[in-house]
């Protein structure tokens, strides 16, 4: 799915009032922050969940994630975990926004009247409102700019991300540490640390020799 295809719908021009100006402030539009240099509330998990930063900066600028989530629920109503998975697919599995960033942002969209929520089976389904539709229409240039920056960032992730087999191996390592059943006494900590350190040294040595 192409990034621009998220916005195949054509929004009609809508005159917005003072409340929409407040919404623009809440959404972070017009603040001049670049993609990848946002605040902590939009930190995600990169490289298979190994951290939320990319080359020293955050993935989403302030307000970017809110626009992306709003645009995605404009396509169709979605659950929070569906939104996380959809963004993860855009990055080919190399990045996924954290629940700690997505769910508070969805709550904000509801509070400012851009999304409505229906609950069922313990799950919340988010749907865009008429105000949300009008907001996207009035800020189409900002939305296009966010998507363009995300496309560029996704390409950088694709170049830097480890192959799937290596990401799976990293997941297995984390799972082994999590499922470790014995006591973490000094002897066991040293044993596991030595194993990981040897693997790291071997990987670094191999990259220098190649």
C-alpha positions as semicolon CSV with decimal commas, in nm:
position;residue;x (nm);y (nm);z (nm)
1;X;0,000;0,000;0,000
2;X;0,149;0,336;-0,105
3;X;0,173;0,616;0,146
4;X;-0,017;0,860;-0,073
5;X;-0,300;0,611;-0,114
6;X;-0,402;0,690;0,242
7;X;-0,553;1,010;0,107
8;X;-0,742;0,897;-0,203
9;X;-1,058;1,048;-0,060
10;X;-1,129;1,404;-0,171
11;X;-1,234;1,635;0,106
12;X;-1,463;1,933;0,035
13;X;-1,361;2,282;0,143
14;X;-1,493;2,363;0,488
15;X;-1,487;2,701;0,667
16;X;-1,358;2,644;1,019
17;X;-1,427;2,857;1,324
18;X;-1,229;2,943;1,637
19;X;-1,266;2,593;1,775
20;X;-1,082;2,455;1,472
21;X;-0,800;2,701;1,540
22;X;-0,776;2,553;1,891
23;X;-0,772;2,208;1,735
24;X;-0,485;2,311;1,508
25;X;-0,291;2,413;1,819
26;X;-0,373;2,085;1,992
27;X;-0,268;1,889;1,683
28;X;0,065;2,071;1,669
29;X;0,014;2,210;1,317
30;X;0,210;2,519;1,219
31;X;0,470;2,488;1,494
32;X;0,755;2,430;1,253
33;X;0,877;2,106;1,405
34;X;1,037;1,864;1,163
35;X;0,956;1,498;1,122
36;X;1,179;1,293;1,348
37;X;1,226;1,567;1,609
38;X;0,908;1,552;1,812
39;X;0,829;1,525;2,179
40;X;0,827;1,220;2,398
41;X;0,454;1,158;2,366
42;X;0,512;1,038;2,013
43;X;0,802;0,806;2,074
44;X;0,770;0,466;1,913
45;X;0,958;0,141;1,896
46;X;1,210;0,094;1,619
47;X;1,402;-0,202;1,486
48;X;1,181;-0,471;1,627
49;X;1,104;-0,280;1,945
50;X;1,468;-0,217;2,036
51;X;1,412;0,156;2,088
52;X;1,214;0,452;1,961
53;X;1,487;0,666;1,808
54;X;1,633;0,663;1,459
55;X;1,979;0,808;1,400
56;X;1,949;1,022;1,712
57;X;1,600;1,163;1,648
58;X;1,245;1,049;1,712
59;X;1,041;0,902;1,433
60;X;0,741;1,136;1,459
61;X;0,750;1,512;1,497
62;X;0,505;1,680;1,732
63;X;0,156;1,650;1,583
64;X;0,258;1,411;1,303
65;X;0,127;1,095;1,468
66;X;-0,207;1,264;1,537
67;X;-0,252;1,352;1,170
68;X;-0,155;1,003;1,060
69;X;-0,395;0,834;1,301
70;X;-0,677;1,068;1,201
71;X;-0,615;0,999;0,833
72;X;-0,614;0,623;0,893
73;X;-0,946;0,624;1,075
74;X;-1,081;0,846;0,796
75;X;-1,020;0,550;0,563
76;X;-1,219;0,318;0,788
77;X;-1,296;0,275;1,159
78;X;-1,009;0,101;1,336
79;X;-0,909;-0,036;1,675
80;X;-0,595;0,096;1,840
81;X;-0,397;-0,221;1,776
82;X;-0,503;-0,212;1,410
83;X;-0,358;0,137;1,379
84;X;-0,029;0,022;1,530
85;X;-0,011;-0,274;1,293
86;X;-0,100;-0,060;0,991
87;X;0,183;0,184;1,061
88;X;0,417;-0,108;1,127
89;X;0,331;-0,249;0,783
90;X;0,412;0,088;0,625
91;X;0,762;0,054;0,770
92;X;0,785;-0,309;0,657
93;X;0,803;-0,426;1,017
94;X;1,109;-0,217;1,105
95;X;0,917;0,030;1,323
96;X;0,591;0,042;1,517
97;X;0,460;0,327;1,732
98;X;0,428;0,231;2,097
99;X;0,085;0,186;2,261
100;X;0,198;0,453;2,505
101;X;0,206;0,699;2,215
102;X;-0,093;0,579;2,014
103;X;-0,365;0,543;2,278
104;X;-0,319;0,884;2,445
105;X;-0,319;1,039;2,097
106;X;-0,647;0,865;2,014
107;X;-0,790;0,994;2,342
108;X;-0,687;1,345;2,242
109;X;-0,858;1,307;1,903
110;X;-1,175;1,209;2,088
111;X;-1,147;1,499;2,332
112;X;-1,112;1,763;2,059
113;X;-1,406;1,616;1,867
114;X;-1,220;1,468;1,571
115;X;-1,294;1,103;1,656
116;X;-1,576;0,912;1,819
117;X;-1,540;0,585;2,006
118;X;-1,764;0,282;2,021
119;X;-1,688;0,006;2,272
120;X;-1,762;-0,360;2,227
121;X;-1,608;-0,683;2,356
122;X;-1,368;-0,475;2,562
123;X;-1,229;-0,305;2,250
124;X;-1,260;0,056;2,138
125;X;-1,339;0,128;1,774
126;X;-1,235;0,474;1,659
127;X;-1,429;0,654;1,385
128;X;-1,366;0,997;1,236
129;X;-1,630;1,264;1,300
130;X;-1,758;1,535;1,067
131;X;-1,528;1,780;1,248
132;X;-1,236;1,546;1,189
133;X;-1,321;1,522;0,819
134;X;-1,336;1,901;0,794
135;X;-1,004;1,932;0,979
136;X;-0,830;1,701;0,732
137;X;-0,979;1,893;0,442
138;X;-0,863;2,227;0,580
139;X;-0,512;2,092;0,647
140;X;-0,455;1,876;0,343
141;X;-0,115;2,033;0,272
142;X;0,005;1,955;0,624
143;X;-0,121;1,596;0,592
144;X;0,058;1,551;0,259
145;X;0,377;1,691;0,410
146;X;0,357;1,448;0,704
147;X;0,308;1,153;0,472
148;X;0,597;1,263;0,251
149;X;0,827;1,284;0,553
150;X;0,708;0,945;0,674
151;X;0,778;0,792;0,335
152;X;1,131;0,931;0,346
153;X;1,185;0,804;0,702
154;X;1,048;0,460;0,611
155;X;1,301;0,435;0,328
156;X;1,582;0,516;0,572
157;X;1,450;0,249;0,807
158;X;1,440;-0,002;0,523
159;X;1,803;0,066;0,437
160;X;1,917;0,041;0,799
161;X;1,691;-0,234;0,934
162;X;1,829;-0,580;0,994
163;X;1,695;-0,861;0,773
164;X;1,388;-1,041;0,905
165;X;1,591;-1,346;1,009
166;X;1,813;-1,131;1,232
167;X;1,516;-0,945;1,380
168;X;1,363;-1,282;1,464
169;X;1,688;-1,388;1,630
170;X;1,683;-1,069;1,841
171;X;1,326;-1,145;1,945
172;X;1,434;-1,496;2,046
173;X;1,716;-1,354;2,257
174;X;1,481;-1,116;2,436
175;X;1,232;-1,396;2,489
176;X;1,502;-1,622;2,633
177;X;1,601;-1,350;2,878
178;X;1,239;-1,285;2,970
179;X;1,161;-1,655;3,017
180;X;1,477;-1,726;3,218
181;X;1,355;-1,933;3,507
182;X;1,655;-1,948;3,734
183;X;1,773;-1,693;3,988
184;X;1,967;-1,394;3,860
185;X;2,256;-1,434;4,100
186;X;2,600;-1,295;4,026
187;X;2,723;-1,618;3,867
188;X;2,425;-1,647;3,631
189;X;2,437;-1,279;3,536
190;X;2,806;-1,314;3,445
191;X;2,741;-1,631;3,242
192;X;2,462;-1,475;3,034
193;X;2,648;-1,146;2,997
194;X;2,957;-1,328;2,869
195;X;2,747;-1,512;2,610
196;X;2,592;-1,190;2,482
197;X;2,922;-1,002;2,490
198;X;3,097;-1,277;2,292
199;X;2,824;-1,269;2,030
200;X;2,852;-0,890;2,006
201;X;3,230;-0,908;1,972
202;X;3,206;-1,177;1,702
203;X;2,954;-0,970;1,505
204;X;3,169;-0,654;1,532
205;X;3,484;-0,846;1,434
206;X;3,312;-0,996;1,132
207;X;3,192;-0,656;1,007
208;X;3,547;-0,515;1,036
209;X;3,696;-0,807;0,843
210;X;3,442;-0,794;0,560
